[in-house]
PDB file of C-alpha atoms and ligand atoms in Angstrom:
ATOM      1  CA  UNK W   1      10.340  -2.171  -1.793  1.00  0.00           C
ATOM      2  CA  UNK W   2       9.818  -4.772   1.018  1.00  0.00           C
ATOM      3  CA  UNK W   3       5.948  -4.902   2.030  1.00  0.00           C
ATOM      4  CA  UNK W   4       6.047  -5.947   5.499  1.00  0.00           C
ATOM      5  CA  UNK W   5       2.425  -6.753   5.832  1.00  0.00           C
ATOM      6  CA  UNK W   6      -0.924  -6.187   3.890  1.00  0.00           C
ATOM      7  CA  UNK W   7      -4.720  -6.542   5.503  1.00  0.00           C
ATOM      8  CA  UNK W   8      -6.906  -5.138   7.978  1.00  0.00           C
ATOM      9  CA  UNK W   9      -4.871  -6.521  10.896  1.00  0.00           C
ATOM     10  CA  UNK W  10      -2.194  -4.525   9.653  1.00  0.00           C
ATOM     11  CA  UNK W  11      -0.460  -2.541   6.848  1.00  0.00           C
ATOM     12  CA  UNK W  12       3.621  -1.277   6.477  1.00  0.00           C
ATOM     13  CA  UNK W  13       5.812  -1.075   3.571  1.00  0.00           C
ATOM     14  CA  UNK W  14       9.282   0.003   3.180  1.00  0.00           C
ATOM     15  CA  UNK W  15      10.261   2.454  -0.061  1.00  0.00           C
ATOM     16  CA  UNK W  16      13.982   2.475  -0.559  1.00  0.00           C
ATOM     17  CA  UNK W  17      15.571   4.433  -3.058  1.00  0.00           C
ATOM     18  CA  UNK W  18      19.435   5.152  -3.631  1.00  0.00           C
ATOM     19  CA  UNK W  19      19.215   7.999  -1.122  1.00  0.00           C
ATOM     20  CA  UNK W  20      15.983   7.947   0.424  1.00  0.00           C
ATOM     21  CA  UNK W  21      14.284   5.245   3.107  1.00  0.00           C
ATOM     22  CA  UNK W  22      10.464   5.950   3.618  1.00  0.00           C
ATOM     23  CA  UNK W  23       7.908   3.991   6.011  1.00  0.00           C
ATOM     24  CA  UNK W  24       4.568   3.943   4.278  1.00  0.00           C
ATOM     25  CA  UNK W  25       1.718   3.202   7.102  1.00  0.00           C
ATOM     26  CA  UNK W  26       2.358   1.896  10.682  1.00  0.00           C
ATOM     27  CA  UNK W  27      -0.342  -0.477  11.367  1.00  0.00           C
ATOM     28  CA  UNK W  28       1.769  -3.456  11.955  1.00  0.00           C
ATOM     29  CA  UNK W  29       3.397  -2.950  15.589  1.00  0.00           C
ATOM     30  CA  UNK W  30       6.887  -2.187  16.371  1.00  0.00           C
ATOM     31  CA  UNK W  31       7.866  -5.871  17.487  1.00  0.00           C
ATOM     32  CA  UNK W  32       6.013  -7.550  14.243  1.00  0.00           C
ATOM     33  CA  UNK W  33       8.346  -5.372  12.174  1.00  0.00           C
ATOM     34  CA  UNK W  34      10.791  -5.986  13.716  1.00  0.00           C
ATOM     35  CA  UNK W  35      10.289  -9.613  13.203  1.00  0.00           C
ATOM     36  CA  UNK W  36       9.447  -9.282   9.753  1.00  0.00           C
ATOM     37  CA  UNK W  37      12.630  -7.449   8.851  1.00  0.00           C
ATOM     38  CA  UNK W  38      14.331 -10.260  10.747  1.00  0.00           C
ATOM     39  CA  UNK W  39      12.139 -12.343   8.431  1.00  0.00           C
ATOM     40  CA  UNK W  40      14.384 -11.433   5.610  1.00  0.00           C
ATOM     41  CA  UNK W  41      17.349 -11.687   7.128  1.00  0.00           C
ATOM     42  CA  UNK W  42      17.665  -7.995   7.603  1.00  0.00           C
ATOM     43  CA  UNK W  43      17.601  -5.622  10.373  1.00  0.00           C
ATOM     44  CA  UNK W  44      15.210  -2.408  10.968  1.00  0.00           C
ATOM     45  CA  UNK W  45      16.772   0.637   8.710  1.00  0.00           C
ATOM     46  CA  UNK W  46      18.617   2.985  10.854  1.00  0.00           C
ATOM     47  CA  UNK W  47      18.021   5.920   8.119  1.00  0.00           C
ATOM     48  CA  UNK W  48      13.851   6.269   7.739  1.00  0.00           C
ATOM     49  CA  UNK W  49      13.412   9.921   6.445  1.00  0.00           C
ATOM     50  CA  UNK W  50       9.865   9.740   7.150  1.00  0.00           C
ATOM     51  CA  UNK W  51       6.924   7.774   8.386  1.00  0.00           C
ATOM     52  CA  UNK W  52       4.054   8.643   5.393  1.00  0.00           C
ATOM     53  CA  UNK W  53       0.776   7.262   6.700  1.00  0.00           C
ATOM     54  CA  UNK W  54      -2.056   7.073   3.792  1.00  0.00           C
ATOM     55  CA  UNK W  55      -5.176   7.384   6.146  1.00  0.00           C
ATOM     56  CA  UNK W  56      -5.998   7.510   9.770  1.00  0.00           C
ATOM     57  CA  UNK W  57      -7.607   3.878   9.867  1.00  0.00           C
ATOM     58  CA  UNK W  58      -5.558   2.227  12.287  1.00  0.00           C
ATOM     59  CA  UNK W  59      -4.320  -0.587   9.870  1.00  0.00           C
ATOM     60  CA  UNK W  60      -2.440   1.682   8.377  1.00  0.00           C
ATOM     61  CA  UNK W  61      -1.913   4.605  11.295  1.00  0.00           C
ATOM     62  CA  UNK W  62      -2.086   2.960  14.648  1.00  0.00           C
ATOM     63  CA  UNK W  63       1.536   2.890  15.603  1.00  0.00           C
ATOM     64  CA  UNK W  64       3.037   6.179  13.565  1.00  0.00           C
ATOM     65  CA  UNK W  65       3.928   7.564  16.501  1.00  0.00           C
ATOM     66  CA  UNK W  66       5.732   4.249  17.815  1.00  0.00           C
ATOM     67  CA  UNK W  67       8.010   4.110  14.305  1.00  0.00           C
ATOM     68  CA  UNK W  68       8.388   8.177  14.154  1.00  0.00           C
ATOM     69  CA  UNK W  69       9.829   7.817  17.881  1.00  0.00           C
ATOM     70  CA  UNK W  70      12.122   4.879  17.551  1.00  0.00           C
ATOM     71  CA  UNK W  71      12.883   5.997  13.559  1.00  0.00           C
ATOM     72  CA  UNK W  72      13.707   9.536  14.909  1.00  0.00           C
ATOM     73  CA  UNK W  73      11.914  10.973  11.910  1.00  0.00           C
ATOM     74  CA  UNK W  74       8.575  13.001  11.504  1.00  0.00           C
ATOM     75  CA  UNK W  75       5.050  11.652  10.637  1.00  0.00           C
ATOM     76  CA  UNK W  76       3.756  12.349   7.010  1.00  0.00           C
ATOM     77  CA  UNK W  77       0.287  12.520   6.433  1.00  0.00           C
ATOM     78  CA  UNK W  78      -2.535  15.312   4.897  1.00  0.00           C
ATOM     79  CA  UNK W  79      -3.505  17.225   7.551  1.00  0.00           C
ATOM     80  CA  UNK W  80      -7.501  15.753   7.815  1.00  0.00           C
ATOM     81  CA  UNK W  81      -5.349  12.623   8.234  1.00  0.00           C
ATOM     82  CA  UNK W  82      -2.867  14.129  10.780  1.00  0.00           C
ATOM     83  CA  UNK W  83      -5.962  15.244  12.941  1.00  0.00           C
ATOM     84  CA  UNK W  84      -7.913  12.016  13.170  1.00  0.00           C
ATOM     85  CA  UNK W  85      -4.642   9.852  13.755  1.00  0.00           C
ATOM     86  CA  UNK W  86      -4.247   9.445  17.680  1.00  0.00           C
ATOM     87  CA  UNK W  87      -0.624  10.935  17.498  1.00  0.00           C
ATOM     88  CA  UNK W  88       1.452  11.981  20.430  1.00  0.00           C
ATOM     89  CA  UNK W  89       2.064  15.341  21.499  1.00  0.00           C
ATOM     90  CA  UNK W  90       5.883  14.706  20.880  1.00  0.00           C
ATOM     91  CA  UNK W  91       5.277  13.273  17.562  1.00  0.00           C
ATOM     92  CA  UNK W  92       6.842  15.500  14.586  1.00  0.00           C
ATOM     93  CA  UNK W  93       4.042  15.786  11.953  1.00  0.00           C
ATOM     94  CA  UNK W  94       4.999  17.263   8.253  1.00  0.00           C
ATOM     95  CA  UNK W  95       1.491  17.421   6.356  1.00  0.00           C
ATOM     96  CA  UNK W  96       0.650  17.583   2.496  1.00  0.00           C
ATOM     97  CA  UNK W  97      -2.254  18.694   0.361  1.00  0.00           C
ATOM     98  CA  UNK W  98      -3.833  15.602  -1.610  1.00  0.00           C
ATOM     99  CA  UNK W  99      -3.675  16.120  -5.418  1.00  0.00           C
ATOM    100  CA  UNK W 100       0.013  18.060  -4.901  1.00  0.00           C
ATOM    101  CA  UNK W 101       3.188  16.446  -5.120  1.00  0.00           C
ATOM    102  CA  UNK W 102       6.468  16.443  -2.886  1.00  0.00           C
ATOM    103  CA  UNK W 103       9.658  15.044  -1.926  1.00  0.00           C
ATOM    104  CA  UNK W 104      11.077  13.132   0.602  1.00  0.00           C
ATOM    105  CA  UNK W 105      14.705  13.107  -0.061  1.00  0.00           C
ATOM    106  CA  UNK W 106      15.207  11.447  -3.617  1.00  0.00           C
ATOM    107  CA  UNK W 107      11.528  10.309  -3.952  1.00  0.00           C
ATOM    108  CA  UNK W 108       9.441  12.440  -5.751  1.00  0.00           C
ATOM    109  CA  UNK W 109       5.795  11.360  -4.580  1.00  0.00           C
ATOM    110  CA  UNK W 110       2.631  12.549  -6.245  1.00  0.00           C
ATOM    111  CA  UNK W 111      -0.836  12.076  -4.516  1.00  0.00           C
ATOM    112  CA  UNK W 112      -4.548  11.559  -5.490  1.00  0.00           C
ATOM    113  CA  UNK W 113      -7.573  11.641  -3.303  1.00  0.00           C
ATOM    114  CA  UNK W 114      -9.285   8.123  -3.618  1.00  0.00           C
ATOM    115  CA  UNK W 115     -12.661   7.444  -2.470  1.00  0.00           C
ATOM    116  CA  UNK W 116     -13.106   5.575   1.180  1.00  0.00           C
ATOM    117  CA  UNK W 117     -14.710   5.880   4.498  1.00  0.00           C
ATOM    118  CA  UNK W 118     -12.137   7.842   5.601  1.00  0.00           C
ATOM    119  CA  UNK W 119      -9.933  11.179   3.731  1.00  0.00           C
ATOM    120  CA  UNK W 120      -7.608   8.541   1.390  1.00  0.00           C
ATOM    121  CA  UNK W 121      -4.739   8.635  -1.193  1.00  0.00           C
ATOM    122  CA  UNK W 122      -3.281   7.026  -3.635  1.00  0.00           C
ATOM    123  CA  UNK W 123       0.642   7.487  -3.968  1.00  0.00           C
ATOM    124  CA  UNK W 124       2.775   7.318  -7.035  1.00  0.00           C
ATOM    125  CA  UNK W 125       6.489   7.200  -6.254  1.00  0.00           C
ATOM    126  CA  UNK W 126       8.973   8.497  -8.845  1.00  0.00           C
ATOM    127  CA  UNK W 127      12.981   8.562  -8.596  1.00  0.00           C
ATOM    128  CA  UNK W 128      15.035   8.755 -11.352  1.00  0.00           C
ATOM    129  CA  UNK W 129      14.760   4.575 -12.366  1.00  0.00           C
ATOM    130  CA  UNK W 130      11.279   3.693 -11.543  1.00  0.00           C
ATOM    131  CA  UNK W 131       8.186   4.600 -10.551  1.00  0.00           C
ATOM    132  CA  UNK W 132       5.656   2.719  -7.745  1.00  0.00           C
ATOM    133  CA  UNK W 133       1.919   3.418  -7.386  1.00  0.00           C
ATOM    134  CA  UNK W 134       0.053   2.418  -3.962  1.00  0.00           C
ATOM    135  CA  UNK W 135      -3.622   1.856  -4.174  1.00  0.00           C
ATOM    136  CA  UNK W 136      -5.485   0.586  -1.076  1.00  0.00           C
ATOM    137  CA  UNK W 137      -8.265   1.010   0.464  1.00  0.00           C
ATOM    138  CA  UNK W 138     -11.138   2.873  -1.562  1.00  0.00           C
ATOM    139  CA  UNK W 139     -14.444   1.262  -2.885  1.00  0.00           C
ATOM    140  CA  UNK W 140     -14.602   2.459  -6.435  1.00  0.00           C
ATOM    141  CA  UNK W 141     -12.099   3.002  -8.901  1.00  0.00           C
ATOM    142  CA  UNK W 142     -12.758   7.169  -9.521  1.00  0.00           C
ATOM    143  CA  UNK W 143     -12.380   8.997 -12.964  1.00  0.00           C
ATOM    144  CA  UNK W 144      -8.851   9.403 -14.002  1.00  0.00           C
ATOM    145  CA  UNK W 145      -7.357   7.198 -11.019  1.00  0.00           C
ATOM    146  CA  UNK W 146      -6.266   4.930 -14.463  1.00  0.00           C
ATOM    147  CA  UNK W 147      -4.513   8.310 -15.750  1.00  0.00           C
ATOM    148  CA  UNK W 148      -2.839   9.146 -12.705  1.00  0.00           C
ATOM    149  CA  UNK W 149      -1.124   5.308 -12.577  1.00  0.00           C
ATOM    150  CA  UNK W 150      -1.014   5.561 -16.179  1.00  0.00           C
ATOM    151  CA  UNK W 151       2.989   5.618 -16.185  1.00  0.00           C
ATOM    152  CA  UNK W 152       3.764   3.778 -12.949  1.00  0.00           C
ATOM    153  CA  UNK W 153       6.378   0.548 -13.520  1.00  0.00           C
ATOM    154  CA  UNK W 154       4.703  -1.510 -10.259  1.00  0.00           C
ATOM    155  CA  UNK W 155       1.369  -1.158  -9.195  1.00  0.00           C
ATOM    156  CA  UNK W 156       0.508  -2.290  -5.948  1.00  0.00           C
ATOM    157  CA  UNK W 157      -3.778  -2.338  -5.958  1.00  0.00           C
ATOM    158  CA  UNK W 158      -6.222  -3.627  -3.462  1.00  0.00           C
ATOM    159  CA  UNK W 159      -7.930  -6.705  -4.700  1.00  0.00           C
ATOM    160  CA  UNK W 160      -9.971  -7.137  -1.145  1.00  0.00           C
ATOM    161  CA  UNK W 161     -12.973  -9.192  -1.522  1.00  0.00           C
ATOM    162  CA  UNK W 162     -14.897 -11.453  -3.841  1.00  0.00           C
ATOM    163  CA  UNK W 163     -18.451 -10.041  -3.037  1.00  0.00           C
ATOM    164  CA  UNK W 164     -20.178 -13.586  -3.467  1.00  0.00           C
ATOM    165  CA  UNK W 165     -17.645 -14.541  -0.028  1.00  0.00           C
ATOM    166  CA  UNK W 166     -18.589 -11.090   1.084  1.00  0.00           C
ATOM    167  CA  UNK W 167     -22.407 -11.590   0.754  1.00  0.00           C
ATOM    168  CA  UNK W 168     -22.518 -15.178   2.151  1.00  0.00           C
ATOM    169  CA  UNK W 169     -19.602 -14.788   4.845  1.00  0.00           C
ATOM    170  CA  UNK W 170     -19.661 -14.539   8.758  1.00  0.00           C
ATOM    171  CA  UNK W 171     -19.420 -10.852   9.014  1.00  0.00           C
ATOM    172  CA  UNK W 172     -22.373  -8.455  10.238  1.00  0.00           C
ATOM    173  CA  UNK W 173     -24.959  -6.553   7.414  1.00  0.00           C
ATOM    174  CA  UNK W 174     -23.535  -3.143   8.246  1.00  0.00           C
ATOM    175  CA  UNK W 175     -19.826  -4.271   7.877  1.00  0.00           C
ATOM    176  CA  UNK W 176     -21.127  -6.041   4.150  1.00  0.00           C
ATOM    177  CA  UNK W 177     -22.969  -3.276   3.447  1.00  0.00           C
ATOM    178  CA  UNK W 178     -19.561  -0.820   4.386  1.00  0.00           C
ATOM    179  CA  UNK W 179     -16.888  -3.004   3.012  1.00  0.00           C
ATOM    180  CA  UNK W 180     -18.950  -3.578  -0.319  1.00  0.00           C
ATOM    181  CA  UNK W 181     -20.345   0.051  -0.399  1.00  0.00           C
ATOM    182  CA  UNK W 182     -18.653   2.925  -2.509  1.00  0.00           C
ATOM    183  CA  UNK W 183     -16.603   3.741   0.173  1.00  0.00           C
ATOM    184  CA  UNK W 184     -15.317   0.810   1.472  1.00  0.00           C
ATOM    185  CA  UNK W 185     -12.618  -1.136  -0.863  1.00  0.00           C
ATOM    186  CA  UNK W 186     -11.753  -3.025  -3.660  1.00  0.00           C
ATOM    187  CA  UNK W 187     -13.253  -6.414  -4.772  1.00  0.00           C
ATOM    188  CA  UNK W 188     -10.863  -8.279  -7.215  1.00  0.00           C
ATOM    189  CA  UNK W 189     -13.521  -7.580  -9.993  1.00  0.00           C
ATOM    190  CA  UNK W 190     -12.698  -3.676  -9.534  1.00  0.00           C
ATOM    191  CA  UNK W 191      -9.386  -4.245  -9.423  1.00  0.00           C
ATOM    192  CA  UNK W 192      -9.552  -6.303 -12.320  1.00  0.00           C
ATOM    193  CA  UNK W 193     -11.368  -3.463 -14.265  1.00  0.00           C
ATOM    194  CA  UNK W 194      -8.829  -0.937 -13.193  1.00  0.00           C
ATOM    195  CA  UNK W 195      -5.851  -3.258 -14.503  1.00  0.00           C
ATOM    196  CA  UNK W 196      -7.981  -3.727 -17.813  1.00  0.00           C
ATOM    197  CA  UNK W 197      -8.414   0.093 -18.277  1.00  0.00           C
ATOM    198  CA  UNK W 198      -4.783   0.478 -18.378  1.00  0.00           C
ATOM    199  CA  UNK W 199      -3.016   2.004 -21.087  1.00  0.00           C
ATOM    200  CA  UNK W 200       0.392   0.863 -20.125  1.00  0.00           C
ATOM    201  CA  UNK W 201       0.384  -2.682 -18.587  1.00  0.00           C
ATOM    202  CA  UNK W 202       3.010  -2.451 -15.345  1.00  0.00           C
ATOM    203  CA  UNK W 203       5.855  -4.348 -14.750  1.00  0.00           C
ATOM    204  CA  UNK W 204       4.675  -5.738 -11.977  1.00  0.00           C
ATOM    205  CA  UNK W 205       1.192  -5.614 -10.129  1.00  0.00           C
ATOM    206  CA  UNK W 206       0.661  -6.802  -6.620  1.00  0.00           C
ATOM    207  CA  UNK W 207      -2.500  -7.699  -5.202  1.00  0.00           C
ATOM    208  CA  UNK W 208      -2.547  -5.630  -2.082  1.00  0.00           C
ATOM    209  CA  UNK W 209      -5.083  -6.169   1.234  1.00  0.00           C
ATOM    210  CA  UNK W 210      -6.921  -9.396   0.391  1.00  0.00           C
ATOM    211  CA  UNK W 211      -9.116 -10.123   3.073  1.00  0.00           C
ATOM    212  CA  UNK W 212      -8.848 -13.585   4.948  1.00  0.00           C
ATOM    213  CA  UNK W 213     -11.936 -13.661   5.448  1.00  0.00           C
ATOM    214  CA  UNK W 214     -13.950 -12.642   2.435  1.00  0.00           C
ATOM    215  CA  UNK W 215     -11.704 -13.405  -0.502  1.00  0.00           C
ATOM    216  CA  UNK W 216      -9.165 -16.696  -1.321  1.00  0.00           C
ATOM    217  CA  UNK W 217      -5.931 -15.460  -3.349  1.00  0.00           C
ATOM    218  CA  UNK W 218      -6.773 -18.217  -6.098  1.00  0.00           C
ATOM    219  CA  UNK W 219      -9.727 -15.986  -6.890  1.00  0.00           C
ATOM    220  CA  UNK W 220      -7.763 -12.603  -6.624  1.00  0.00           C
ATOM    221  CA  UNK W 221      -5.269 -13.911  -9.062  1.00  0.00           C
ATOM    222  CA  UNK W 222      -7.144 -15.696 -11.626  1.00  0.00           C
ATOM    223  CA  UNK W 223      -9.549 -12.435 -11.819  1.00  0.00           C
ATOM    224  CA  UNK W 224      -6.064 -10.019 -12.496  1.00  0.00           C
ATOM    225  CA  UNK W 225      -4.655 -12.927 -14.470  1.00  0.00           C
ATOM    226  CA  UNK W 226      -7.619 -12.971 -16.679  1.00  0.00           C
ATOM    227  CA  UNK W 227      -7.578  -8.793 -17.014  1.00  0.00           C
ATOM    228  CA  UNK W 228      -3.890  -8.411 -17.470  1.00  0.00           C
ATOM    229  CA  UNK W 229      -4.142 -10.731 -20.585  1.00  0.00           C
ATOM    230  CA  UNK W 230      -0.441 -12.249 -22.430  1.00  0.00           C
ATOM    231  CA  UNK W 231       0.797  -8.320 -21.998  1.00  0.00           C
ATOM    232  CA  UNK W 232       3.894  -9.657 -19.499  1.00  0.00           C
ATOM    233  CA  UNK W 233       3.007  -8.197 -16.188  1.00  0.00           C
ATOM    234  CA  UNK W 234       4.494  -9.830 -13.459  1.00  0.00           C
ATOM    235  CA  UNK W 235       1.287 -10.688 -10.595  1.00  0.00           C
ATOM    236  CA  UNK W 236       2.279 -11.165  -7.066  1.00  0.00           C
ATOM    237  CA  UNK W 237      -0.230 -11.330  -4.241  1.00  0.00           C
ATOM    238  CA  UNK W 238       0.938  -9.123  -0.544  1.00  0.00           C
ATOM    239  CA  UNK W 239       0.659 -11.151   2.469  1.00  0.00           C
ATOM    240  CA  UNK W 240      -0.920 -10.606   6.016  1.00  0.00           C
ATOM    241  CA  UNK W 241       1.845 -12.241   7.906  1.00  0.00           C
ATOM    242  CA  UNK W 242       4.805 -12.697   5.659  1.00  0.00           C
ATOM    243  CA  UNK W 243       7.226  -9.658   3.851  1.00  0.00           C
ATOM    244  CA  UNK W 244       7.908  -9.583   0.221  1.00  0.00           C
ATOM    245  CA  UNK W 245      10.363  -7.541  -1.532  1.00  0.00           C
ATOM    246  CA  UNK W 246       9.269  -6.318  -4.714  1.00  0.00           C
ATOM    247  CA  UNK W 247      10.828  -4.312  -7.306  1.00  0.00           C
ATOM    248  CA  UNK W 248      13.958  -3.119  -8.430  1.00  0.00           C
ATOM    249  CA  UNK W 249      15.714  -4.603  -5.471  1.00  0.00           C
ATOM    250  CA  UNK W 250      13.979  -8.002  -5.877  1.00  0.00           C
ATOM    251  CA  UNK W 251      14.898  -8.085  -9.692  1.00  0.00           C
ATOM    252  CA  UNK W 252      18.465  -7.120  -9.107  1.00  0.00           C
ATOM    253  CA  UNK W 253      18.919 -10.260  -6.666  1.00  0.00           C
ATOM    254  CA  UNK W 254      17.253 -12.201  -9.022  1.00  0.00           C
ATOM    255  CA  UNK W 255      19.917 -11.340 -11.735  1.00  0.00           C
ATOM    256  CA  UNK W 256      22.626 -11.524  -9.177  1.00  0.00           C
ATOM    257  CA  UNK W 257      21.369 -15.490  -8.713  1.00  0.00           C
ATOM    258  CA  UNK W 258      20.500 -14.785  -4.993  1.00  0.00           C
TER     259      UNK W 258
HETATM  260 ZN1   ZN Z 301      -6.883  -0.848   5.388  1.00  0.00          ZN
HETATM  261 ZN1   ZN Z 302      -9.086   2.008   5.455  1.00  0.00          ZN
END
């Protein structure tokens, strides 16, 4: 899993499986990742089997058309999400139902509704060797949302604000008021909670959509430090501007001594 970029000015991530090559949101532009690919030292895949876009904000949907046209693939998304994305007529759109599961090649994917200010999901992604859940953008944590990532092996959660930054930052009442509310997303406190609630500790947890404004990673981590405890979870904070691989990939190279 390479996440190519993570915050309101932008959010992709690349799923690759044995078989399977999936696009998860399109809010970065073409040329950014592009560069971030290069970034790596890698080019753009050749093979992406789908765009999947988790919500219609456009941090995560502005450019699915853009990646479904030069990825020759279709656009994933639940229909409410389809509808309020500003696709193009030529742009191939596959929907699914929130709460079912499906399959993109190898990748089984089940899906949640989570709460936020527009129709959300969270995504767990299952192949035979491992199993990813993405949670971003909501404002609470909902009953059973612990459950549903109750097996996953990396857990990639918002941890967006600290809400003493929030209340005493630069940005407008009504955005405060939105990003704080019960629909907007994450501070690191809720994320903290979720992390603490959890029956099985991941692998690996990254910190997903930390705002630049309103939060300061030191903060983020030492909040999911404090609620993931000695049980041996990795912690790795997502970046606005830079890629990181995570996962299976990542711990192969790091056994391989790359
Ligand atoms: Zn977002
Ligand atoms: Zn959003």
């Amino acid at each position: 899993m390479t996440i190519l970029g993570s915050g309101s000015e932008g959010n992709a991530l690349l799923l690759e499986s044995l078989a399977t090559t999936v696009l998860v949101d399109a809010g970065l532009s073409y040329r950014m990742l592009v560069q971030r690919f290069a970034a790596i030292g890698r080019a753009a895949p050749n093979d992406v089997s789908a765009v999947l876009v988790t919500h219609s904000h456009s941090d995560h949907a502005a450019n699915a058309s853009t990646y479904a046209a030069r990825f020759d693939c279709p656009v994933r998304a639940t229909e409410v999400t389809a509808r309020g994305m500003r696709l193009r007529a030529s742009t191939r759109v596959e929907t699914f139902s929130a709460g079912r599961a499906f399959r993109i090649g190898d990748i089984s994917i089940r899906t949640r509704a989570i709460p936020h200010d527009a129709p959300q999901v969270a995504l767990l992604f299952e192949t035979r060797v491992t199993s990813v859940g993405l949670v971003t953008d909501l404002g609470h944590v909902p009953e059973g949302l612990g459950r549903f990532l109750s097996e996953c092996e990396t857990l990639l959660l918002e941890s967006n604000h600290d809400p003493d930054m929030l209340a005493t930052g630069p940005y407008p009442a009504v955005l405060k008021r939105r990003v704080g509310g019960s629909l907007g997303h994450l501070s690191n406190a809720q994320a903290s909670d979720l992390l603490a609630s959890l029956d099985h500790a991941p692998r690996e947890v990254v910190l997903m959509h930390l705002s630049e404004t309103n939060n300061c990673p030191l903060l983020a981590r030492s909040s999911a430090e404090a609620a993931l405890g000695d049980r041996g979870t990795k912690l790795r904070l997502a970046k606005q501007r830079q890629p990181i691989e995570v996962g299976a990939v990542h711990e192969s190279q790091l056994q391989l001594g790359l």
